[in-house]
Amino acid sequence: MFESIWLYHCGYANVPMSAVLSGDGVPRGFVKLPFMALAAYHEDHGVVLVDAPYGHDGPKNVGSLLGTLLGSLLIKFEPSWSVIPRLEQMNLRASQVDHVFMTHMHYDHTGGMKELGHATFHVSREEWNDATTIGPLDGLMKGYAISDYRALHAKMNTLDCDDDYQRNREGHDIFGDGSVHAISLPGHTRGHMGYRFNMKDGRTIFHVGDAVYDLRQITARHGMGSMGKNVSHNISQAMFTISELQRYHEENPEVILTSAHDIALGERCLRGPIKL
Ligand SMILES: [Zn+2]
């Protein structure tokens, strides 16, 4: 089982709220859209991470030209926010990390992978196929920075998850001890996955990755913002996944939800990693 779990951000972008959420009752104005990830401590398997957003070079993982543009116009990033210093801020060391669970391979989730090259990366087979059977330029258009993970093929553990959340809500038991399940949450990308952690203290924490950007899409049933609509691989599949997550939340209100870009969680970890 997991003893502790932390949430941290590797940067953020100032965006209009309409990019994140739509519908009645959604406040206007600009918000800080965080790029977040999880670290967790398993009693037998040690430190595991979910995603590896931004390494030392930050948003330049998309290439120096586009990265400089993103870095100066959109994304706020400091080297001390990248994955290795973040681990140290949680009193963890990169060399302790044996497993990284990837929600999907978009460039704001993969920038730190090279700095964790000794670990095993778990990803769905569909996601790995889509992220690697594409040229570098087409990849960028679809949100993939192939140079982040091209050399890590031998370190990837591709998971065969049923791609229908309704048929397989239990997901894939990664360590075989019931401590963490990979749950297929397709739509944002074809092979997008979430991870559900069972904690030693009895709590369950469900990280839904980019299945929603802001958790109010699940908890308050707000609509998807313009960004989600623009980047979704398959909108109707994404909407179906969200409706399933809404139902799951209704049936399991005690489960703590996290996402990679939730505005309120981002505010909570603005000053440094927080323990959930
Ligand atoms: Zn994404």
Tab-separated table of C-alpha atoms and ligand atoms in Angstrom:
chain	number	residue	atom	x	y	z
A	1	MET	CA	0.000	0.000	0.000
A	2	PHE	CA	1.024	3.630	-0.303
A	3	GLU	CA	2.163	5.496	2.786
A	4	SER	CA	2.319	9.059	1.406
A	5	ILE	CA	1.418	10.989	-1.692
A	6	TRP	CA	2.504	14.475	-2.797
A	7	LEU	CA	1.260	16.878	-5.448
A	8	TYR	CA	3.608	19.413	-7.051
A	9	HIS	CA	3.701	21.756	-10.034
A	10	CYS	CA	6.489	22.216	-12.599
A	11	GLY	CA	5.193	25.511	-14.006
A	12	TYR	CA	2.002	27.291	-14.941
A	13	ALA	CA	0.418	29.347	-17.698
A	14	ASN	CA	-1.831	32.401	-17.363
A	15	VAL	CA	-4.949	31.625	-19.405
A	16	PRO	CA	-8.537	32.928	-19.561
A	17	MET	CA	-10.954	30.837	-17.497
A	18	SER	CA	-12.955	30.210	-20.684
A	19	ALA	CA	-10.021	28.099	-21.929
A	20	VAL	CA	-10.448	25.804	-18.918
A	21	LEU	CA	-14.178	25.691	-18.138
A	22	SER	CA	-17.448	26.685	-19.794
A	23	GLY	CA	-21.061	26.975	-18.665
A	24	ASP	CA	-23.190	28.976	-16.232
A	25	GLY	CA	-21.600	29.996	-12.964
A	26	VAL	CA	-18.014	29.817	-14.233
A	27	PRO	CA	-16.083	32.898	-13.021
A	28	ARG	CA	-14.436	35.139	-15.641
A	29	GLY	CA	-10.914	36.500	-15.791
A	30	PHE	CA	-7.445	34.984	-16.027
A	31	VAL	CA	-6.304	32.001	-13.971
A	32	LYS	CA	-3.038	30.167	-13.372
A	33	LEU	CA	-3.233	26.828	-15.191
A	34	PRO	CA	-0.739	24.576	-13.360
A	35	PHE	CA	1.318	21.701	-14.816
A	36	MET	CA	1.142	19.174	-11.986
A	37	ALA	CA	2.253	15.659	-11.176
A	38	LEU	CA	2.265	13.243	-8.241
A	39	ALA	CA	4.935	11.481	-6.223
A	40	ALA	CA	3.997	8.633	-3.897
A	41	TYR	CA	5.786	6.294	-1.497
A	42	HIS	CA	4.951	2.571	-1.613
A	43	GLU	CA	6.048	0.417	1.324
A	44	ASP	CA	7.633	-2.228	-0.969
A	45	HIS	CA	8.249	-0.413	-4.259
A	46	GLY	CA	9.575	2.886	-2.899
A	47	VAL	CA	9.069	6.156	-4.742
A	48	VAL	CA	6.714	6.139	-7.717
A	49	LEU	CA	5.769	9.131	-9.841
A	50	VAL	CA	2.822	9.971	-12.041
A	51	ASP	CA	4.116	11.795	-15.129
A	52	ALA	CA	7.336	13.780	-15.429
A	53	PRO	CA	6.449	17.298	-16.499
A	54	TYR	CA	9.332	19.606	-17.209
A	55	GLY	CA	12.930	18.693	-16.757
A	56	HIS	CA	15.706	21.251	-16.304
A	57	ASP	CA	15.020	22.866	-19.717
A	58	GLY	CA	11.345	23.434	-18.957
A	59	PRO	CA	9.090	24.171	-21.940
A	60	LYS	CA	12.104	24.082	-24.296
A	61	ASN	CA	11.480	20.330	-24.639
A	62	VAL	CA	9.335	21.251	-27.644
A	63	GLY	CA	12.423	22.675	-29.393
A	64	SER	CA	14.317	25.837	-28.542
A	65	LEU	CA	12.382	28.167	-30.879
A	66	LEU	CA	8.842	27.144	-29.902
A	67	GLY	CA	10.021	26.586	-26.325
A	68	THR	CA	11.474	30.104	-26.045
A	69	LEU	CA	8.224	31.470	-27.434
A	70	LEU	CA	6.132	29.427	-24.978
A	71	GLY	CA	8.498	30.296	-22.145
A	72	SER	CA	8.401	34.035	-22.774
A	73	LEU	CA	4.734	34.396	-23.706
A	74	LEU	CA	2.765	31.731	-21.960
A	75	ILE	CA	4.455	29.371	-19.552
A	76	LYS	CA	6.033	30.487	-16.284
A	77	PHE	CA	8.863	28.118	-15.413
A	78	GLU	CA	11.830	28.078	-13.023
A	79	PRO	CA	14.550	25.357	-13.057
A	80	SER	CA	13.896	24.759	-9.325
A	81	TRP	CA	10.378	23.667	-10.309
A	82	SER	CA	11.620	20.846	-12.574
A	83	VAL	CA	11.165	17.237	-11.544
A	84	ILE	CA	14.556	16.502	-9.870
A	85	PRO	CA	14.621	19.579	-7.565
A	86	ARG	CA	10.951	18.989	-6.827
A	87	LEU	CA	11.759	15.458	-5.591
A	88	GLU	CA	14.464	16.929	-3.353
A	89	GLN	CA	11.959	19.451	-1.979
A	90	MET	CA	9.894	16.401	-0.900
A	91	ASN	CA	13.012	14.835	0.708
A	92	LEU	CA	13.086	12.198	-2.065
A	93	ARG	CA	15.888	11.410	-4.501
A	94	ALA	CA	15.621	10.718	-8.226
A	95	SER	CA	17.750	7.559	-7.782
A	96	GLN	CA	14.955	6.133	-5.560
A	97	VAL	CA	12.405	6.311	-8.385
A	98	ASP	CA	11.862	2.872	-9.942
A	99	HIS	CA	8.431	3.450	-11.506
A	100	VAL	CA	6.811	6.324	-13.391
A	101	PHE	CA	3.142	5.960	-14.373
A	102	MET	CA	2.400	8.011	-17.488
A	103	THR	CA	-1.146	9.329	-17.963
A	104	HIS	CA	-0.295	10.151	-21.581
A	105	MET	CA	2.669	11.436	-23.567
A	106	HIS	CA	1.814	15.110	-24.226
A	107	TYR	CA	4.908	17.322	-23.929
A	108	ASP	CA	3.817	18.960	-20.683
A	109	HIS	CA	3.903	15.485	-19.074
A	110	THR	CA	7.144	14.078	-20.555
A	111	GLY	CA	9.797	16.851	-20.282
A	112	GLY	CA	11.487	15.245	-17.246
A	113	MET	CA	11.531	11.638	-18.509
A	114	LYS	CA	15.151	11.778	-19.712
A	115	GLU	CA	16.289	12.819	-16.218
A	116	LEU	CA	14.648	9.648	-14.818
A	117	GLY	CA	16.041	7.307	-17.474
A	118	HIS	CA	16.848	4.562	-14.925
A	119	ALA	CA	13.140	4.077	-14.043
A	120	THR	CA	10.485	1.882	-15.661
A	121	PHE	CA	7.772	3.938	-17.378
A	122	HIS	CA	4.266	2.478	-17.525
A	123	VAL	CA	2.012	3.662	-20.342
A	124	SER	CA	-0.903	2.237	-22.308
A	125	ARG	CA	-0.031	0.418	-25.511
A	126	GLU	CA	-2.311	2.729	-27.533
A	127	GLU	CA	-0.629	5.842	-26.150
A	128	TRP	CA	2.865	4.517	-26.823
A	129	ASN	CA	1.890	3.581	-30.389
A	130	ASP	CA	0.318	6.983	-31.069
A	131	ALA	CA	3.244	8.859	-29.503
A	132	THR	CA	5.934	7.017	-31.446
A	133	THR	CA	4.514	6.175	-34.904
A	134	ILE	CA	4.571	9.811	-35.948
A	135	GLY	CA	7.219	12.218	-37.273
A	136	PRO	CA	8.681	14.901	-34.976
A	137	LEU	CA	6.781	17.769	-36.645
A	138	ASP	CA	3.405	15.986	-36.815
A	139	GLY	CA	4.109	14.869	-33.256
A	140	LEU	CA	4.437	18.471	-32.080
A	141	MET	CA	1.167	19.380	-33.825
A	142	LYS	CA	-0.478	16.603	-31.793
A	143	GLY	CA	1.238	17.622	-28.536
A	144	TYR	CA	4.088	15.062	-28.531
A	145	ALA	CA	7.786	15.980	-28.070
A	146	ILE	CA	9.247	12.717	-29.339
A	147	SER	CA	12.846	13.534	-28.298
A	148	ASP	CA	11.709	13.349	-24.642
A	149	TYR	CA	11.231	9.578	-24.810
A	150	ARG	CA	12.556	8.297	-28.146
A	151	ALA	CA	15.618	6.755	-26.466
A	152	LEU	CA	13.613	5.163	-23.627
A	153	HIS	CA	11.929	2.401	-25.619
A	154	ALA	CA	13.581	-0.353	-23.554
A	155	LYS	CA	12.384	1.280	-20.324
A	156	MET	CA	8.699	1.343	-21.297
A	157	ASN	CA	6.199	-1.140	-19.887
A	158	THR	CA	3.187	-0.951	-22.179
A	159	LEU	CA	-0.096	-1.863	-20.514
A	160	ASP	CA	-3.018	-3.493	-22.249
A	161	CYS	CA	-5.992	-1.804	-20.650
A	162	ASP	CA	-9.525	-2.268	-21.801
A	163	ASP	CA	-10.266	1.067	-23.455
A	164	ASP	CA	-13.845	1.147	-22.243
A	165	TYR	CA	-14.108	2.567	-18.733
A	166	GLN	CA	-17.621	1.189	-18.330
A	167	ARG	CA	-16.601	-2.382	-19.036
A	168	ASN	CA	-13.459	-2.302	-16.949
A	169	ARG	CA	-13.852	0.116	-14.075
A	170	GLU	CA	-11.437	-1.789	-11.867
A	171	GLY	CA	-8.602	-1.180	-14.309
A	172	HIS	CA	-5.203	-2.852	-14.298
A	173	ASP	CA	-3.633	-3.749	-10.914
A	174	ILE	CA	-0.050	-2.665	-11.640
A	175	PHE	CA	1.827	-4.158	-8.653
A	176	GLY	CA	-0.633	-7.032	-8.134
A	177	ASP	CA	-1.280	-5.946	-4.524
A	178	GLY	CA	-4.304	-3.699	-5.121
A	179	SER	CA	-2.309	-0.566	-4.270
A	180	VAL	CA	-2.552	1.175	-7.653
A	181	HIS	CA	-4.818	0.604	-10.629
A	182	ALA	CA	-4.327	2.044	-14.109
A	183	ILE	CA	-7.736	3.108	-15.404
A	184	SER	CA	-8.360	3.704	-19.077
A	185	LEU	CA	-9.794	7.241	-19.535
A	186	PRO	CA	-9.748	7.722	-23.321
A	187	GLY	CA	-10.692	10.823	-25.298
A	188	HIS	CA	-8.082	13.464	-24.437
A	189	THR	CA	-5.770	11.022	-26.199
A	190	ARG	CA	-6.729	7.563	-27.435
A	191	GLY	CA	-4.607	5.802	-24.819
A	192	HIS	CA	-4.988	8.251	-21.928
A	193	MET	CA	-5.016	6.642	-18.460
A	194	GLY	CA	-5.704	7.678	-14.866
A	195	TYR	CA	-4.278	6.054	-11.733
A	196	ARG	CA	-6.167	5.176	-8.571
A	197	PHE	CA	-4.089	4.820	-5.402
A	198	ASN	CA	-5.098	2.989	-2.226
A	199	MET	CA	-3.423	4.463	0.816
A	200	LYS	CA	-2.402	2.613	3.980
A	201	ASP	CA	-4.664	4.959	5.989
A	202	GLY	CA	-7.718	3.773	4.002
A	203	ARG	CA	-8.045	6.779	1.673
A	204	THR	CA	-8.325	6.419	-2.101
A	205	ILE	CA	-6.779	9.050	-4.384
A	206	PHE	CA	-7.759	9.006	-8.070
A	207	HIS	CA	-5.546	11.020	-10.440
A	208	VAL	CA	-7.479	11.570	-13.670
A	209	GLY	CA	-4.614	13.244	-15.584
A	210	ASP	CA	-6.000	15.370	-18.421
A	211	ALA	CA	-9.367	13.562	-18.659
A	212	VAL	CA	-10.575	16.900	-17.263
A	213	TYR	CA	-8.395	19.991	-16.823
A	214	ASP	CA	-10.355	21.366	-13.870
A	215	LEU	CA	-12.061	18.990	-11.416
A	216	ARG	CA	-15.189	21.179	-11.413
A	217	GLN	CA	-16.009	19.419	-14.709
A	218	ILE	CA	-16.625	16.371	-12.512
A	219	THR	CA	-17.727	17.822	-9.166
A	220	ALA	CA	-19.864	20.767	-10.419
A	221	ARG	CA	-20.566	19.366	-13.904
A	222	HIS	CA	-19.175	22.497	-15.593
A	223	GLY	CA	-18.502	22.230	-19.318
A	224	MET	CA	-15.180	21.718	-21.079
A	225	GLY	CA	-13.273	24.926	-21.934
A	226	SER	CA	-11.928	25.862	-25.360
A	227	MET	CA	-8.506	24.312	-24.709
A	228	GLY	CA	-9.917	20.889	-23.875
A	229	LYS	CA	-12.089	21.014	-26.980
A	230	ASN	CA	-9.133	21.991	-29.179
A	231	VAL	CA	-6.685	19.362	-27.994
A	232	SER	CA	-9.000	16.372	-27.475
A	233	HIS	CA	-8.189	13.460	-29.740
A	234	ASN	CA	-11.869	12.467	-29.758
A	235	ILE	CA	-14.403	14.863	-28.203
A	236	SER	CA	-17.328	12.437	-27.918
A	237	GLN	CA	-15.075	9.805	-26.314
A	238	ALA	CA	-13.739	12.498	-23.939
A	239	MET	CA	-17.301	13.549	-23.032
A	240	PHE	CA	-18.253	9.934	-22.381
A	241	THR	CA	-15.231	9.480	-20.094
A	242	ILE	CA	-16.199	12.662	-18.209
A	243	SER	CA	-19.790	11.453	-17.742
A	244	GLU	CA	-18.415	8.176	-16.352
A	245	LEU	CA	-16.172	10.115	-13.956
A	246	GLN	CA	-19.163	12.210	-12.844
A	247	ARG	CA	-21.044	9.004	-12.104
A	248	TYR	CA	-18.032	7.531	-10.294
A	249	HIS	CA	-17.747	10.689	-8.148
A	250	GLU	CA	-21.448	10.523	-7.270
A	251	GLU	CA	-21.120	6.893	-6.219
A	252	ASN	CA	-17.775	7.406	-4.433
A	253	PRO	CA	-17.825	10.958	-2.998
A	254	GLU	CA	-15.130	10.037	-0.449
A	255	VAL	CA	-12.511	9.362	-3.139
A	256	ILE	CA	-10.058	12.280	-3.448
A	257	LEU	CA	-9.755	13.419	-7.066
A	258	THR	CA	-6.706	15.104	-8.574
A	259	SER	CA	-5.978	16.224	-12.133
A	260	ALA	CA	-2.883	17.563	-13.861
A	261	HIS	CA	-4.241	21.077	-14.403
A	262	ASP	CA	-6.854	21.755	-11.688
A	263	ILE	CA	-6.873	25.484	-10.832
A	264	ALA	CA	-7.668	25.140	-7.100
A	265	LEU	CA	-5.117	22.348	-6.513
A	266	GLY	CA	-2.568	24.426	-8.451
A	267	GLU	CA	-3.094	27.336	-6.063
A	268	ARG	CA	-2.562	25.016	-3.097
A	269	CYS	CA	0.834	23.865	-4.374
A	270	LEU	CA	2.024	27.207	-5.757
A	271	ARG	CA	4.624	27.631	-2.983
A	272	GLY	CA	5.905	24.059	-3.112
A	273	PRO	CA	4.840	20.395	-3.059
A	274	ILE	CA	1.935	19.508	-0.759
A	275	LYS	CA	1.187	16.212	0.938
A	276	LEU	CA	-2.345	15.008	0.158
B	1	ZN	ZN	-2.608	16.425	-22.411
